[in-house]
PDB file of C-alpha atoms in Angstrom:
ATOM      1  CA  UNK A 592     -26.714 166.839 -25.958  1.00 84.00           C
ATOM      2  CA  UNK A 593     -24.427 164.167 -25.408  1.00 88.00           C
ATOM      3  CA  UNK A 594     -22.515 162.394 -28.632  1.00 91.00           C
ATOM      4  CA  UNK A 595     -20.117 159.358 -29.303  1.00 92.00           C
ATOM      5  CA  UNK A 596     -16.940 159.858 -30.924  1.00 93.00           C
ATOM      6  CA  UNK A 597     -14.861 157.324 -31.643  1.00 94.00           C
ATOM      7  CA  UNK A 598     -11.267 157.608 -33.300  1.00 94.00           C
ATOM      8  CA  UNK A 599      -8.893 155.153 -34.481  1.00 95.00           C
ATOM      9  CA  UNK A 600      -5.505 156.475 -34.143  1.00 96.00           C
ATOM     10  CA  UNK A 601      -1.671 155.458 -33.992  1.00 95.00           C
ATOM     11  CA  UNK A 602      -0.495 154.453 -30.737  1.00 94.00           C
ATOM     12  CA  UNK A 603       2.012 156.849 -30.035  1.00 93.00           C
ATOM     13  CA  UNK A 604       3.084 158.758 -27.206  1.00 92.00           C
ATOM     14  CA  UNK A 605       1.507 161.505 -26.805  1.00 92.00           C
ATOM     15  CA  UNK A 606      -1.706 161.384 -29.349  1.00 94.00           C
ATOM     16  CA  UNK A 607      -4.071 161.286 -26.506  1.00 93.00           C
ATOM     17  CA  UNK A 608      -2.833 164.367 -24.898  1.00 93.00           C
ATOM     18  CA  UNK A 609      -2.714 166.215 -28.165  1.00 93.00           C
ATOM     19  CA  UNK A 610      -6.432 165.658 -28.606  1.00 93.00           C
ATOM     20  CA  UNK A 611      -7.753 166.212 -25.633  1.00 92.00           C
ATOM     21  CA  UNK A 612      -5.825 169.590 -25.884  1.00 92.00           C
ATOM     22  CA  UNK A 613      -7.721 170.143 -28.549  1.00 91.00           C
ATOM     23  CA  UNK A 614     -11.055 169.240 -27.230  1.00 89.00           C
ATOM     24  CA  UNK A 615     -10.424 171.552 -24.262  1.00 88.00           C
ATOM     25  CA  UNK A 616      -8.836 174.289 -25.916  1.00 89.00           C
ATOM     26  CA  UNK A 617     -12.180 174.985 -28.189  1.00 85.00           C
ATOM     27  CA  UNK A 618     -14.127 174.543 -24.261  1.00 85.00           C
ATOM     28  CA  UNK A 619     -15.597 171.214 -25.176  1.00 87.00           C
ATOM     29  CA  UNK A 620     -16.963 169.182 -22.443  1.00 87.00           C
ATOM     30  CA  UNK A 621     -14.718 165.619 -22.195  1.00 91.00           C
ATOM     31  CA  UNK A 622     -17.815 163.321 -19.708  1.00 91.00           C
ATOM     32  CA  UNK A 623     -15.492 160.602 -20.440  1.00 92.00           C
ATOM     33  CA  UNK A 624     -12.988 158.991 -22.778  1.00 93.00           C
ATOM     34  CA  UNK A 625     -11.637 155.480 -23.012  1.00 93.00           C
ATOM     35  CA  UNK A 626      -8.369 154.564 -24.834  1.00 94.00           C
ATOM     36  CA  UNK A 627      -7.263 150.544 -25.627  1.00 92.00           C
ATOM     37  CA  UNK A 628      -5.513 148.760 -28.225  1.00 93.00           C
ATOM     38  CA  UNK A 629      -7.729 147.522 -31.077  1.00 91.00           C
ATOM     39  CA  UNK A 630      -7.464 145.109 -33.620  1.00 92.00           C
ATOM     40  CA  UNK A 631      -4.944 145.747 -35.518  1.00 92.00           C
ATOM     41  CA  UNK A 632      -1.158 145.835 -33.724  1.00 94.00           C
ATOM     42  CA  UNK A 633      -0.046 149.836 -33.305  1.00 94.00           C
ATOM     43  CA  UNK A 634      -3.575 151.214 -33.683  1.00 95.00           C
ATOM     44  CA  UNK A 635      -5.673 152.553 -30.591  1.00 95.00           C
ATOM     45  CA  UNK A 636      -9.708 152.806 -30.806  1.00 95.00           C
ATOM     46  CA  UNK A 637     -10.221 156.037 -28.312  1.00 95.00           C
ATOM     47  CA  UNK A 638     -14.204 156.743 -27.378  1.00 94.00           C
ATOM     48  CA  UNK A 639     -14.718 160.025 -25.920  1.00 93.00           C
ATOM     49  CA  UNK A 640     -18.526 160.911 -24.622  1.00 92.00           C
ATOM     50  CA  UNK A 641     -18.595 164.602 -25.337  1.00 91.00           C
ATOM     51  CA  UNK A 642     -21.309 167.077 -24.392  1.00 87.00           C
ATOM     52  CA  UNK A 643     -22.478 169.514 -27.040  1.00 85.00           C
ATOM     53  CA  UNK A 644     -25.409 172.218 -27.605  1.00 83.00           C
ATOM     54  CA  UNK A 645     -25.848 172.490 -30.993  1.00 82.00           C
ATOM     55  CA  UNK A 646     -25.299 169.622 -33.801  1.00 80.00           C
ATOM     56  CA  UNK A 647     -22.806 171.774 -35.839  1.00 84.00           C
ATOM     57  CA  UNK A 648     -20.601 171.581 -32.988  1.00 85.00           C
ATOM     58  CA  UNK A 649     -20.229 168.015 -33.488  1.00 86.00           C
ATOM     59  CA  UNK A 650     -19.444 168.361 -37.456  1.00 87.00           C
ATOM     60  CA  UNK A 651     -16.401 171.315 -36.646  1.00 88.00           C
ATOM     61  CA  UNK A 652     -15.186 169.133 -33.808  1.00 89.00           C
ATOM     62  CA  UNK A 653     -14.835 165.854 -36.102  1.00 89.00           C
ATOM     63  CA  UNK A 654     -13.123 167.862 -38.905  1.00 91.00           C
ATOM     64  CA  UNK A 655     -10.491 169.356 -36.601  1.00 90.00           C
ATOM     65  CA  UNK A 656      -9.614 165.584 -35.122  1.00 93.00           C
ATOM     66  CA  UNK A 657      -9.450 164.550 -39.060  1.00 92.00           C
ATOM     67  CA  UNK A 658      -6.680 166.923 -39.653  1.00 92.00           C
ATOM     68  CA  UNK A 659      -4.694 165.543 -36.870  1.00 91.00           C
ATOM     69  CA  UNK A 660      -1.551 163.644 -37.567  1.00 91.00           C
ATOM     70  CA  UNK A 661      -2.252 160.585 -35.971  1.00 94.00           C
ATOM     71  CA  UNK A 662      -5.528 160.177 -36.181  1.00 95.00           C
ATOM     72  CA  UNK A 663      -6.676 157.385 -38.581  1.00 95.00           C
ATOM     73  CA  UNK A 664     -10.639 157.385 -38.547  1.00 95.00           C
ATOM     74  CA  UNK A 665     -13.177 159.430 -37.013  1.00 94.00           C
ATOM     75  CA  UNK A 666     -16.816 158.961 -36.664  1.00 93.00           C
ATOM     76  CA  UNK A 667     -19.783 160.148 -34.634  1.00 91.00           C
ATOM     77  CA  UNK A 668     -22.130 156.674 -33.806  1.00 91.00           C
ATOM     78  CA  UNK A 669     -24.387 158.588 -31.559  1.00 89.00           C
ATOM     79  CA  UNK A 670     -27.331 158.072 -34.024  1.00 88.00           C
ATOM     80  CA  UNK A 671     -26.081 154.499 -35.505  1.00 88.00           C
ATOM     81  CA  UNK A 672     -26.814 151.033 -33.869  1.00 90.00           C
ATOM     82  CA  UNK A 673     -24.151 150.681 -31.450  1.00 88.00           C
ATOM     83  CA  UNK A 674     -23.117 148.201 -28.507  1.00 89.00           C
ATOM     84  CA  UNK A 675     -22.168 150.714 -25.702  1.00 90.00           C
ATOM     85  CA  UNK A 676     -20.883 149.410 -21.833  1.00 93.00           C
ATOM     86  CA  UNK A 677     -19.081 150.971 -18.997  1.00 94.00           C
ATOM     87  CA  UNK A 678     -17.734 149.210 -15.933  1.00 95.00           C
ATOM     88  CA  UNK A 679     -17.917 150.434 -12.263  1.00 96.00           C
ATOM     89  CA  UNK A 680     -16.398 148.931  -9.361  1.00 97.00           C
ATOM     90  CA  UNK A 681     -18.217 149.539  -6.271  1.00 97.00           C
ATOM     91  CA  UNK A 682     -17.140 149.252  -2.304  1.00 97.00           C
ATOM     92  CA  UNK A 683     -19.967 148.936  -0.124  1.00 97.00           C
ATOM     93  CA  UNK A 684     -19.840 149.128   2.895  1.00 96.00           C
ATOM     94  CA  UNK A 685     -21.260 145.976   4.748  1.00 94.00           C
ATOM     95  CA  UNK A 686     -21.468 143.995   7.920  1.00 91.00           C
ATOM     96  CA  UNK A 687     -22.086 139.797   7.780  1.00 89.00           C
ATOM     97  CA  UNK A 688     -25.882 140.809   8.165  1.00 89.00           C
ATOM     98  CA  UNK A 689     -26.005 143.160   5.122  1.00 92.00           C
ATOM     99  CA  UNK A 690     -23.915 140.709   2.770  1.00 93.00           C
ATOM    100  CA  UNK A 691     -26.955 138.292   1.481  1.00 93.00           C
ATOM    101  CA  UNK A 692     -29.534 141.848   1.064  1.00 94.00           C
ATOM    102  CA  UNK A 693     -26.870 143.435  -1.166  1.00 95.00           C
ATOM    103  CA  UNK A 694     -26.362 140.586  -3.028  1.00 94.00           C
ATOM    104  CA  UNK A 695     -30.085 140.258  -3.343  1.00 94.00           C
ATOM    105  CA  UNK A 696     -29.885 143.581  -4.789  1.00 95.00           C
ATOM    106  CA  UNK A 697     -27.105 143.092  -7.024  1.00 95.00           C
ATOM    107  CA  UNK A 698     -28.344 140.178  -8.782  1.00 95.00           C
ATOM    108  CA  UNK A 699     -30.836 141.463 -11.028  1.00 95.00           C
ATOM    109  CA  UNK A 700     -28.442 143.963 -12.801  1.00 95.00           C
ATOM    110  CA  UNK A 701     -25.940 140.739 -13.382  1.00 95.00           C
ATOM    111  CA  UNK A 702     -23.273 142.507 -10.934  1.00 96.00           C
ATOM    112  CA  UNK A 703     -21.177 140.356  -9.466  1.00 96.00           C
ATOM    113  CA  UNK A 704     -19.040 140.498  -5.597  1.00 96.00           C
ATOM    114  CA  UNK A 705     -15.406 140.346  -6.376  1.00 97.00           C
ATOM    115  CA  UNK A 706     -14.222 141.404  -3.459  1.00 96.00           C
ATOM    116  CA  UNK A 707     -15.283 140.771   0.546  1.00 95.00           C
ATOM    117  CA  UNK A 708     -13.582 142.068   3.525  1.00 94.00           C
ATOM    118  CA  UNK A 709     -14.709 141.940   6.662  1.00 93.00           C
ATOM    119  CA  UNK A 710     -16.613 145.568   6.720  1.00 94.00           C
ATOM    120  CA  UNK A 711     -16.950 145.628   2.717  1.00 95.00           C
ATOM    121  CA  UNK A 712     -17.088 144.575  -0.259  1.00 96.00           C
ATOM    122  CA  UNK A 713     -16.676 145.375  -3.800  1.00 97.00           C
ATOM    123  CA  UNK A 714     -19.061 144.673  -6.424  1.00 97.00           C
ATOM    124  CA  UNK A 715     -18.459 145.100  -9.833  1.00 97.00           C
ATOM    125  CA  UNK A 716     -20.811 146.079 -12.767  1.00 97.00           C
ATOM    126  CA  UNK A 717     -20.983 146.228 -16.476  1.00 96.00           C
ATOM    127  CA  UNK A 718     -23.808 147.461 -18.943  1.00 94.00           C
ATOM    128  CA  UNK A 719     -25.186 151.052 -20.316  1.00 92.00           C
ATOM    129  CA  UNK A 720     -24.406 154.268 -18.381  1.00 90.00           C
ATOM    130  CA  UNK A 721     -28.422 154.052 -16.792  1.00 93.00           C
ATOM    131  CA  UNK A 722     -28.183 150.526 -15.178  1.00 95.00           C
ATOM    132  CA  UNK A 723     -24.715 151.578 -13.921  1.00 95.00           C
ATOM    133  CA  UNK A 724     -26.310 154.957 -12.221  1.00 95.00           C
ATOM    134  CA  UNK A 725     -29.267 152.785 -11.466  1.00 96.00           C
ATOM    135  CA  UNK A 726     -27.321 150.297  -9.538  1.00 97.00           C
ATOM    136  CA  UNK A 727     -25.462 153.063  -7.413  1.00 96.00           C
ATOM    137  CA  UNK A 728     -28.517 154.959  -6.436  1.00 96.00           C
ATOM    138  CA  UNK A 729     -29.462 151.257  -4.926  1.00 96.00           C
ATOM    139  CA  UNK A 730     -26.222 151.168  -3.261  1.00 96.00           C
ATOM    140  CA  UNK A 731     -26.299 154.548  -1.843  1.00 96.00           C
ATOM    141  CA  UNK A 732     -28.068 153.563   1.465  1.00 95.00           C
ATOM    142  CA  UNK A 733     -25.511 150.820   2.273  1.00 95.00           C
ATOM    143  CA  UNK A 734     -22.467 153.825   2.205  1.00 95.00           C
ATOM    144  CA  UNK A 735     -20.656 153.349  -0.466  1.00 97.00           C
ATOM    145  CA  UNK A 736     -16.938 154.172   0.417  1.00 97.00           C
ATOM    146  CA  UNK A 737     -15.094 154.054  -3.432  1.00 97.00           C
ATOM    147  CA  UNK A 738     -16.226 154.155  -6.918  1.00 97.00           C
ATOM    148  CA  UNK A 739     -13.775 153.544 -10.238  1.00 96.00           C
ATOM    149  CA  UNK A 740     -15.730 153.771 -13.592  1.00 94.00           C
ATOM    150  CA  UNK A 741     -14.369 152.952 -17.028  1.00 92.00           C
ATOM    151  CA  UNK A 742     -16.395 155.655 -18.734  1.00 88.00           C
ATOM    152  CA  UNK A 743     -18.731 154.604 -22.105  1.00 90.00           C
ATOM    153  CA  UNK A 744     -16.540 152.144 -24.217  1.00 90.00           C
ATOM    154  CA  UNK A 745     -18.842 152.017 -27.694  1.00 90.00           C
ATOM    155  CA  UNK A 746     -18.539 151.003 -31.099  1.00 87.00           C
ATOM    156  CA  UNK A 747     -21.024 150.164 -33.993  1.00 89.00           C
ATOM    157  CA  UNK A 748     -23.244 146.910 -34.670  1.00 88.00           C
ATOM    158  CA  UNK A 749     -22.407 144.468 -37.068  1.00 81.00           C
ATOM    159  CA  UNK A 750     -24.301 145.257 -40.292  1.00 72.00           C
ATOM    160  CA  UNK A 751     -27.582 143.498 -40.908  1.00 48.00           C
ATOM    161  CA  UNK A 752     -29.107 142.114 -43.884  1.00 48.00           C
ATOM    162  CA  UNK A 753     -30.491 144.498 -46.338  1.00 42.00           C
ATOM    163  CA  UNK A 754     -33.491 143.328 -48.028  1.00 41.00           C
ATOM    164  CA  UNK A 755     -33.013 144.014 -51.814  1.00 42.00           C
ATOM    165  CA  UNK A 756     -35.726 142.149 -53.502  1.00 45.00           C
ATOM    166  CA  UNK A 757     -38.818 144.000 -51.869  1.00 44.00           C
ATOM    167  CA  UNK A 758     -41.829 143.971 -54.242  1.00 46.00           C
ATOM    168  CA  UNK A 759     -44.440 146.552 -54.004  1.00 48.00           C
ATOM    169  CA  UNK A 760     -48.231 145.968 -54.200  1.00 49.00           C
ATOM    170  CA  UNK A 761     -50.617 148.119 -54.853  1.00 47.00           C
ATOM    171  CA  UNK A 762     -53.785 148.356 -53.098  1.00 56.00           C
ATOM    172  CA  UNK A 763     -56.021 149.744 -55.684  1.00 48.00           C
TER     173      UNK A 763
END
């Protein structure tokens, strides 16, 4: 099964190479990982898509990242309310003809042509891992000559209003 795990660490040399280390070493499947600054100045949010069998895994694996030194937070959000994108840049392959049918295509999924040459051009996409498949498998017929993806980039919803002052009725 796949999970979410997100860390806030220090932004140091070396801290992402330490934990992927440590991810491997145990033979834990890394599908993809993204690493950028965050809020706060000298702290990094990393989000690494991991894939897992059982669901103790995923408790051993987030207490050996808590014990290392630079890592600040970490927390599984597979099962919480998150906002979860990955980009993709796509080049197509396309003659004149082609260009308005793929953009036909495009459209729908909100992808957008950043790029034309005269024999492609390069589309790029944003939005959950499906669309971005979803959107390739489309593309696949033109010949699609490059892809770069991102990988999942995720964190958790803002919290919503708890209702405190419920009453209860009784039907009887």
């Amino acid at each position: 099964m796949k999970r979410i795990i997100t860390l806030l660490v220090n932004n140091r040399a070396g801290v992402l190479n330490r934990i992927t280390g440590l991810l491997t070493k145990r033979h834990y499947n890394i599908e993809s990982i993204t690493v950028g600054h965050s809020e706060t100045e000298g702290i990094s949010r990393m989000t690494f898509v991991i894939n897992v069998e059982e669901e103790s895994i995923v408790e051993q694996i987030t207490k050996q990242l808590n014990k290392q030194i630079d890592v600040l937070k970490v927390m599984d959000i597979t099962n919480q309310a998150i906002v979860a994108r990955e980009l993709a840049l796509i080049k197509v392959a396309s003659s004149p003809a082609s260009r308005n049918e793929i953009y036909n295509l495009i459209e729908p999924f909100r992808a957008s042509i950043i790029d034309v040459s005269k024999d492609s051009l390069v589309v790029q996409v944003t939005g959950e891992y499906e669309k971005v498949e979803a959107l390739i498998d489309l593309l696949k017929p033109y010949g699609i000559k490059e892809i770069a993806r991102t990988g999942t980039t995720a964190f958790t919803r803002g919290n919503q209003k708890v209702v405190s002052n419920m009453k209860s009725y009784s039907i009887v």
